[in-house]
Structure formats: structure tokens, C-alpha cells
Amino acid sequence: MTKTTDTKSLDSNRFVSSDKLAGVSLVLLAIGFVIAVMLSNLLFNGWKIDLTENKLFTLSEGTKKVLSSIEEPINLYLFFSDQASEDLQSLRGYAQRVREMLREFEDRSNGKLKLSEFDPIPFSEDEDQAAQYGLQGVSAGIGEDPLYLGLVGTNTIGDEQNIPFFAPGRESFLEYDLAKLVSNLATPERTKIGLLSGVNVAGAIDPRTGQPSPPWMVVEQARGLFDVQEIDQSATQIEDDISLLWLIHPSGLSEETLYGIDQYLLAGGKALIFVDPLAEVAPGEPMAQGMPPQPGASTLDKMFNAWGLEFLIDQVVLDPIYALSVSGPGGQPLKHPGIIGATDRAIDNDDIITAELETINVSAAGHLNVNEQSSLLMQPLISSSDGGETVESMLYQFSQDPTALFDQFDGNSSARVIAARFSGPIKTAFPEGRPADVDVSEADSQGANSEAFPEHLLESVVDSQMVIVADVDFLSDRMWVQVQSFFGQRIPSAFADNGNFVVNALDNLTGSADLISVRSRGTANRPFTLVDGMRVSAEAQYRETEQSLQTELTSLEQRLGELQSNRQEGSDTMSFTPQQQTELDRFLQERSRIRTELRAVRRNLDQDIDRLGTLLKAVNIGLVPLLILLFGVLVHFGKRSVRSNA
């Protein structure tokens, strides 16, 4: 008996010692954790690990190069309404995202960027300063103070660049917008663009009337933003100080001019090119004497072949889905499959050029592709729908009835690329060297020295950057803008985004290669895809019932109105015949029933989602901690059981 008692006492002392040891271990573990945190702050200060799916907090290599190339100090001023946005958590979350990105820019700039933050409280000097800088205050509601979330940058020579308001919808382009602002301040010179056009787009004297014709609005807009210099079609060289070549309808260019373009692009020049299988704004030669001029075609087939780029000059794209209406016989609107209004999925929402565009109009457009031998990467910007087809340009040209073009569909439907970004190495279209007519003696005769024609290039020295559009009519005013004259001033009113596409393309391509390489990123917003899916499912389930009830309610209210208008003539406003009164009571009861059912349907629309929300809260608040606690208890008693058995 004594031996048994001693054994139990020994086991009890052993358990007490174990509990004390466990307590001491926990204290030591806590002390070790604190020491580890202090050491990590000292040893790993500035170290960052980005574990987000789209690397949201990691700057791209292009941005890093832009920041490392800054030579003079740049000041950045962030204006955010911190106090006024206390109840707007989504805006505050995005403001924090902007702030973190700006601080990352500041850290990577080698001290060249200095970030300052201001809270423009109403009627304060900071608010006045924000307004002077051109920042936009957004109203959160009637009677609410304006909210600011904008950025201003200044350099040492007094230039200013701003982002009036950081719209959350542009979060995927946040890095690009910031890098562009910094790049513009680091290199403030006005960008020079060379315009070489086979169509009179820049404005000139009309030989038929002797009167000056205004420039196309797209060129007028570009002149307000860039230094646009016209290049003669007979030029044999594109100057090195041209940041971008804007090539429109290159029809009938000489070999010498093509060679100059070829070498410019191989030397690292960038280009925005418009070609067309049937340019309705560029009349060519008449087919017979006495006939009107026919629409002309344009291409760069010699270069396209060398680059592995496919453009069929005798094919026009038709699209039954995005076909626009034209005036038919008797003014009747008819769908024209060759005049396309690209929207929605036809426009790339991930490229900075087209991200915020809604509608692009084209007419008798061609389509682009690359072959297997091409080293170019093609990124479609504008495409037809999946129902897109092609028809021979000659057949299209002489088709009098737009509806007859639908008969040309042969079932070979697919999305056709109308405009695209091309990047990558390219080879010369003149492997045997410059044309014989282009030599140093010609340069001397034009007053240039022998350096006017540098060494012949066989391939690009850097990856080429081009945007090519297979439609010249794209640029004409009739496709995207109405222009009115107001006291001699031309006032444009755009109904499509063609002009914005050109300005965005010029702006993007004239940036440095590093800036062009900054693509759209993911967003920090992580949607509840299961909840969204349930919402769509619930809407599909109840929408039909809701619409049916709404239609029934509308019809019933119309009958009530008719009943009230057919009351006994000569009686007061509340007098009905017994039959009318009975029918009125029935209508009112029916309307009450329908309204009750309609409210129930709308309430049930979110019922499944509410249940899911409750379940998620229960899981996160109660179940997960309970499972952790249960696991800990099992581990604890498991250890005690092992010790007891020992």
C-alpha cells in the first residue's frame, strides 16, 4: 500500500514539474520572440517580400530604370482628404495603396524624389494650393466636403505635372501613371513627332477650290500636345531627333523613302502606322476615263514581308455583331457590316492605349497577323467580334446594298485583328543595302554631309515598338467627331474614341522604352468570387419573376387609370357605378398583392448571399478558433497520456 502511494506521489510531482517546465518554456519563448523581432528590425531593415499573386508591391524593371535615370531632384506632393474620408474605407484603402507605391518610388530613386503629404481641409491653405495645382475635389454626397486624392510633381526648372484624381478604376495602371509623371518631369522637352502622310491630314490649300482646308481634328489635337513636324513623301531619311514616326497611308512611296523608314526603325525608332485595303478618304486613280477616282489602298508590303507581318491588301473585314447603321433607301436605317463600331470585348482593356476607350469606329478596315517565322510579338488592341469575316475589297467597293454583304459570309468566322501593338526584333527589308539612287552624292547635293546616311543596318539594334492600324478612315473626322465653327473657332464634339486612341498611342510610344515596358498590373481588390457567382445565379433566378410581376403591375395600373377616366360623366371625382366600384376594389387588391410579391422577390434576391455571409462570419469568428483550441487540447492530453503510460 505504501509503495503504491509513493508511486502516485512521484507521478504527481513529475506532472507538477512538467507544468512548471511548460510555463517556463512559454516565458522563454515570448522573450525569444521579442528578441527575434528586435534583431530582424536591425538586421533586415528595408527588406521586403512580396507574396501577392500579381506582385502588386514590386516595381517593374521599366519603372526601376526610369527612377534610376533621374538626374535632377523632383518634388512630389500628395493631397489626400484624410479627415473627410473617415467613413469611406474603400477610398482610404486605395489612398494607402497610392501612398505605399509613392514611397516605394521614393526609396528607389536614390534620393532624387521627395514625397510630401497634405490633408486639404476645407477652407485651408492646403485646399487652396490643391485647387491652384489643378487637382479635382470629388463630392461624396450633397452637403459633404470635397474629397481630394491627387498628386502634383515639380522639377528644378518649374515644370509641373499632375494627376487630378486617382480613380480607383485605374488601379491596374497606377504604376504606369506614376512612372509617366516622373518621366515627364525628368525629361521635360516637348516630344517631336514626324508626320509622313499620303493623305492631306495636316491642312493645306485645296487645289480644286483654292481655299485652305483645315487639318483633320486628330492632327489638330496632336499638335496641342506634341511638336508635330511634317515629313515630305520624297524624304530619304528620318532624322534622329524624331521620337516617333506617324505614318499615314504610305501609298506610292519610293524605294529611297522606304529605305529611310526601314533604317529609322532598325535604329530604334518607334512608329504609329495606318495602312488600308480600301481608304475611302484617299481617292486613287480612276478606273476609266470620265469615272470618279476610286478609294486607294496602302501597305508596307516590303517591310511587312521582312518582319513576318501579314496584311492582305485585297481583304476587307465584315462584322455582323458590331455593324453600324447607315441610311438606306428612303432614309431607312440599315446595318452595314463593313462599318464597324468596336466596343466591349473588341477593345483590349489591359493595354494603356485602349484601357479606358468605349467605342472605336472603322470603315472598310483590313486585318493583321504574324506568321510563324516572325520574331514580333503581336498584342491585339482592336478586333472584330468572333463573327468577323472578310470579303474581297473589289466586291465590297462596288456593293450598292449593304445588306447584300451579309450574303458573303461563308461560315469561316473568327475575330480579326484590326489594330495591334507589335514589339520585338526586326530585320531590314533591304538586305542588299541602300537603293542605288540613295548615296552620299545625293546628300551633298541637298546640303548634307556624308553622316546623313549612317552605316547600313541589317537588323534592329533594340526591340522595335510599333502600333499598326489597318484602317486610314479611322482618322477622318466623319468616323469619330463632329466639328462646329463658333466665331471662327473649331469646336469638336466626339462621338467615338478614335481621337483618344491616337493621342494615347502617341503618348505611350513617345515615352522611353522603359516606360513603354510598364504594363498594367493586378488590383489589390480581392473579390469574393463565390459570393459574386451566387449573386449572378440569384439574379438570373429571380429576375424573370420580377420582370413578369413588374409588367403585370404596369398593365394593372394602366387599367386603373382607364377606369378612373371612365367614371360617370357629370358626377364628382369620387363617384363610380357599383360595377366600376367592384372592379376598382378588385384592381386595388390585385395591385397590393403584386406589390407584396414584388417586394418578396427583391428581398429573396439577396437571401442566399446573406446566409452565406452569416456562415462565413460563423466560420471565421467561431469555428476556426474552436478547431485551433480543440487541436491544442488534444495535443496537451496526448502528451499527458504518453507520460502516464511511460
Coordinates of C-alpha atoms in Angstrom, one line a residue, residues 26-37:
L26 CA 6.3 29.8 -22.7
V27 CA 8.0 32.7 -21.0
L28 CA 11.3 31.9 -22.7
L29 CA 9.5 31.6 -26.0
A30 CA 7.9 35.0 -25.6
I31 CA 11.2 36.6 -24.7
G32 CA 12.9 34.9 -27.6
F33 CA 10.1 36.2 -29.9
V34 CA 10.6 39.8 -28.8
I35 CA 14.4 39.5 -29.2
A36 CA 13.9 38.0 -32.7
V37 CA 11.7 40.9 -33.7

